[in-house]
Coordinates of C-alpha atoms in Angstrom, one line a residue:
M1 CA 58.4 122.5 130.9
T2 CA 56.4 124.4 127.8
G3 CA 53.2 125.8 127.2
E4 CA 51.3 128.3 124.5
Q5 CA 52.1 131.5 127.0
T6 CA 54.2 134.0 125.3
T7 CA 55.3 135.5 128.7
R8 CA 57.8 133.8 130.6
P9 CA 56.7 131.0 133.0
T10 CA 57.1 131.6 136.7
A11 CA 58.5 129.0 139.3
L12 CA 57.3 129.1 142.7
V13 CA 59.9 126.9 144.9
T14 CA 59.6 126.1 149.0
G15 CA 62.7 125.9 150.9
A16 CA 64.4 127.8 147.8
S17 CA 67.4 129.1 150.0
A18 CA 69.6 126.1 150.3
G19 CA 70.0 122.0 149.6
I20 CA 67.2 120.6 146.4
G21 CA 65.2 124.1 146.6
R22 CA 68.1 126.3 145.6
E23 CA 69.2 123.6 143.1
F24 CA 65.7 123.8 141.4
A25 CA 65.6 127.4 141.4
H26 CA 69.2 127.7 139.7
Q27 CA 67.6 124.9 137.0
L28 CA 64.2 126.5 136.8
A29 CA 66.2 130.0 136.0
A30 CA 68.3 128.2 133.5
R31 CA 65.0 127.0 131.6
H32 CA 64.2 131.0 131.3
H33 CA 61.4 130.9 134.4
D34 CA 61.3 133.8 136.5
L35 CA 61.3 132.9 140.1
V36 CA 59.6 132.9 143.1
L37 CA 62.0 131.9 146.3
V38 CA 60.3 131.5 149.8
A39 CA 62.2 130.6 152.9
R40 CA 62.4 131.8 156.3
D41 CA 66.3 133.4 156.0
R42 CA 65.6 137.0 153.9
G43 CA 69.5 137.5 153.6
R44 CA 70.0 134.0 152.0
L45 CA 66.7 134.7 149.8
E46 CA 68.0 137.8 148.4
A47 CA 71.3 136.9 148.1
L48 CA 70.2 133.8 145.8
A49 CA 67.4 136.2 143.8
A50 CA 70.3 139.0 143.0
E51 CA 72.2 135.7 142.1
L52 CA 69.8 134.4 139.7
T53 CA 68.9 137.6 138.2
S54 CA 72.7 138.5 137.2
R55 CA 73.3 135.2 135.9
Y56 CA 70.1 134.4 134.1
A57 CA 68.4 137.2 133.1
V58 CA 64.8 136.6 134.8
S59 CA 63.2 138.0 137.4
A60 CA 63.0 136.6 141.1
E61 CA 60.7 137.9 143.9
V62 CA 61.5 136.7 147.5
L63 CA 58.9 136.2 149.8
V64 CA 59.8 135.5 153.3
A65 CA 57.3 133.3 155.5
D66 CA 57.3 130.3 158.0
L67 CA 55.5 127.6 156.7
S68 CA 54.7 126.1 160.0
D69 CA 53.0 129.0 160.5
R70 CA 48.9 129.3 159.3
S71 CA 49.2 133.0 158.4
A72 CA 52.4 133.3 156.3
L73 CA 51.5 130.3 154.6
Q74 CA 48.0 131.5 153.4
T75 CA 50.2 134.8 152.4
V76 CA 52.1 131.9 149.8
A77 CA 49.1 130.6 148.9
D78 CA 47.5 133.6 148.0
R79 CA 50.6 134.4 145.7
V80 CA 50.0 130.8 144.4
A81 CA 46.7 131.2 143.4
D82 CA 46.8 135.1 142.0
P83 CA 45.3 135.0 138.7
E84 CA 47.1 138.6 137.9
R85 CA 50.6 136.6 138.4
P86 CA 50.3 132.8 137.8
V87 CA 52.5 130.2 138.8
D88 CA 53.3 127.5 136.3
V89 CA 55.6 124.9 138.5
L90 CA 55.2 125.0 142.1
V91 CA 58.0 122.7 143.7
N92 CA 57.1 122.1 147.5
N93 CA 60.3 121.6 149.1
A94 CA 60.4 122.9 152.3
G95 CA 61.5 120.9 154.8
Y96 CA 63.8 119.6 157.6
G97 CA 64.8 116.5 159.6
L98 CA 64.2 115.9 163.4
R99 CA 67.1 114.5 165.6
R100 CA 65.1 112.6 168.4
S101 CA 62.3 109.9 167.7
F102 CA 59.1 110.4 168.2
L103 CA 58.4 109.9 171.6
R104 CA 61.9 111.7 172.9
N105 CA 60.8 114.8 171.2
D106 CA 59.2 117.8 172.3
L107 CA 55.4 117.7 171.2
A108 CA 55.7 121.0 169.8
V109 CA 58.7 120.1 167.8
E110 CA 56.8 117.6 166.1
E111 CA 53.6 119.4 164.9
A112 CA 56.0 122.4 163.2
A113 CA 57.3 119.7 160.9
F114 CA 54.4 117.9 160.8
D115 CA 52.5 121.6 159.6
V116 CA 55.9 122.4 157.2
L117 CA 56.2 118.4 155.9
T118 CA 52.6 117.7 155.0
R119 CA 50.0 120.6 155.6
A120 CA 52.0 123.0 154.0
V121 CA 52.4 120.8 150.7
L122 CA 48.2 120.3 151.3
V123 CA 47.8 124.3 151.1
L124 CA 50.0 125.1 148.5
S125 CA 48.9 122.4 146.5
H126 CA 45.1 123.0 146.8
A127 CA 46.3 126.8 145.8
A128 CA 48.0 125.5 142.7
G129 CA 45.9 122.7 141.7
V130 CA 42.7 124.9 141.2
S131 CA 44.6 128.0 139.4
M132 CA 46.1 125.6 137.2
R133 CA 43.5 123.5 136.3
E134 CA 41.7 126.7 135.5
R135 CA 44.3 127.8 133.1
G136 CA 44.7 123.9 131.8
R137 CA 48.3 124.0 132.5
G138 CA 51.0 123.4 135.2
H139 CA 53.3 121.6 137.2
I140 CA 53.5 120.6 140.8
V141 CA 56.4 118.8 142.1
N142 CA 56.2 117.9 145.7
V143 CA 59.7 116.8 147.4
S144 CA 59.1 113.6 149.2
S145 CA 61.6 111.0 150.2
V146 CA 62.6 107.6 150.0
A147 CA 61.9 107.3 153.9
G148 CA 58.1 107.5 153.1
F149 CA 59.0 103.7 151.9
I150 CA 60.1 102.5 154.9
A151 CA 59.0 102.5 158.6
S152 CA 61.1 104.9 160.5
G153 CA 59.4 107.5 162.7
S154 CA 57.1 110.9 162.1
Y155 CA 59.9 111.9 159.1
S156 CA 59.1 109.0 157.1
A157 CA 55.5 108.8 158.0
A158 CA 55.0 112.4 156.7
K159 CA 57.1 111.5 153.4
A160 CA 54.9 108.6 152.9
W161 CA 51.6 110.9 153.1
V162 CA 53.2 113.3 150.4
T163 CA 54.2 110.6 148.0
T164 CA 50.3 108.8 148.4
F165 CA 49.1 112.5 148.2
S166 CA 51.0 113.2 145.1
E167 CA 49.7 110.0 143.2
G168 CA 45.8 110.7 144.4
L169 CA 46.2 114.4 143.1
A170 CA 47.9 113.7 139.4
S171 CA 44.7 111.2 139.4
E172 CA 42.2 114.0 139.8
L173 CA 44.0 116.3 137.3
A174 CA 44.5 113.5 134.7
G175 CA 43.7 115.2 131.5
S176 CA 43.7 118.7 132.6
G177 CA 47.2 119.5 131.5
V178 CA 48.8 120.2 135.1
T179 CA 51.3 117.4 136.2
V180 CA 51.7 116.4 139.1
T181 CA 54.8 114.8 140.3
A182 CA 56.4 113.2 143.6
L183 CA 60.0 113.1 143.9
C184 CA 61.5 110.5 146.3
P185 CA 65.2 111.1 146.7
G186 CA 67.5 109.2 148.9
F187 CA 70.6 110.7 150.6
T188 CA 71.7 113.9 148.9
N189 CA 74.8 115.5 149.2
T190 CA 73.2 118.9 150.9
E191 CA 73.4 120.7 153.8
F192 CA 70.2 118.9 155.2
Q193 CA 72.0 116.5 157.8
E194 CA 74.2 119.2 159.1
R195 CA 70.9 121.6 159.4
A196 CA 69.3 118.6 161.3
G197 CA 72.2 117.8 163.4
I198 CA 72.5 114.2 161.9
S199 CA 75.9 112.5 160.9
K200 CA 76.4 111.5 157.2
P201 CA 75.7 107.8 157.4
G202 CA 75.8 104.9 154.9
P203 CA 78.3 104.6 151.9
E204 CA 79.6 106.9 149.5
F205 CA 77.9 105.1 146.5
L206 CA 74.2 106.2 148.0
W207 CA 75.0 109.5 148.0
L208 CA 73.2 111.7 145.4
D209 CA 74.4 114.8 143.4
P210 CA 71.7 117.6 143.4
H211 CA 72.3 119.0 140.2
K212 CA 71.8 115.3 139.0
L213 CA 68.9 114.5 141.2
V214 CA 67.0 117.8 140.3
A215 CA 67.8 117.5 135.9
D216 CA 66.4 114.1 136.1
C217 CA 63.3 114.9 138.2
L218 CA 62.3 117.8 135.8
H219 CA 62.9 115.5 132.8
D220 CA 60.2 113.0 134.5
V221 CA 58.2 116.1 135.0
E222 CA 58.1 116.7 131.1
R223 CA 57.1 113.2 130.8
G224 CA 54.3 113.3 133.1
R225 CA 56.2 110.6 135.4
V226 CA 54.2 110.7 138.9
V227 CA 56.7 109.1 141.1
S228 CA 60.4 110.4 140.4
V229 CA 62.8 108.2 142.2
P230 CA 66.7 109.4 141.3
G231 CA 69.4 107.0 141.1
L232 CA 69.5 103.7 139.8
Q233 CA 70.5 102.5 143.7
Y234 CA 67.3 104.2 144.8
K235 CA 65.6 102.8 142.2
A236 CA 66.6 99.3 143.1
V237 CA 65.8 100.4 147.1
V238 CA 62.1 101.3 146.3
G239 CA 61.5 97.9 143.8
L240 CA 62.3 96.0 146.3
L241 CA 60.7 97.7 149.5
R242 CA 57.5 97.3 147.5
V243 CA 57.7 94.0 147.3
V244 CA 59.2 92.9 150.7
P245 CA 56.8 92.0 153.8
R246 CA 56.1 95.3 156.1
S247 CA 57.0 93.1 158.9
L248 CA 60.6 92.9 157.6
V249 CA 60.4 96.8 156.5
R250 CA 60.0 97.7 160.1
N251 CA 62.1 95.0 161.8
R252 CA 64.8 96.9 159.6
A253 CA 64.1 100.1 160.6
R254 CA 64.1 99.5 164.5
L255 CA 67.4 97.8 164.1
V256 CA 68.6 101.3 162.2
R257 CA 66.9 103.4 164.7
R258 CA 68.8 101.3 167.4

């Protein structure tokens, strides 16, 4: 991630306090990016900011926000769009899983998840896309999921939206100097399952290392790849899911839910 600018580039990462977002923060700091760290937990963000500043000699700004809250989301969008403090890399990573199936879940919980997983990506990508296009450079990374290629509840549907939205935005920004990448990981060794109250499913070979996942994604970003699927096992899974009949995909998803 290089450019013509002489000052250090800035990356804004949502969901930065844990998991894939935290790994993005570390690797971008190691690449000499200043950071804007966004999440709900001030204590964890401030600890991460201190760690990044000490280890990599970069600046790290803390921005506490619940992205399901529209006013808080707008505050983050305003920071992304600030022409006096440009954001060169946006990583839309914030999100979480849902323990219950759609009809068994409380609607308010579903709506909050929908706002974080989709509306926040929409709003922040718009802010970044407009400001980055005006400058003629920038990168947007939207963390989606292999789950978006299957049919399994509202989380799966939200991630399908993120991937398709990212592809469309990449086409709109083609030739502008701004790239858009949808990162579609499978199972990853983070605290995601624990925070969602979900048991760790599947054999060990399906589980990705977050450091390699993020490093591979950043390599894909530099190459201008629009959809980044980490791991040979998931590249094979996604390739298969793209060609098999959707009726078969739905039937397999129904068996897994049971």
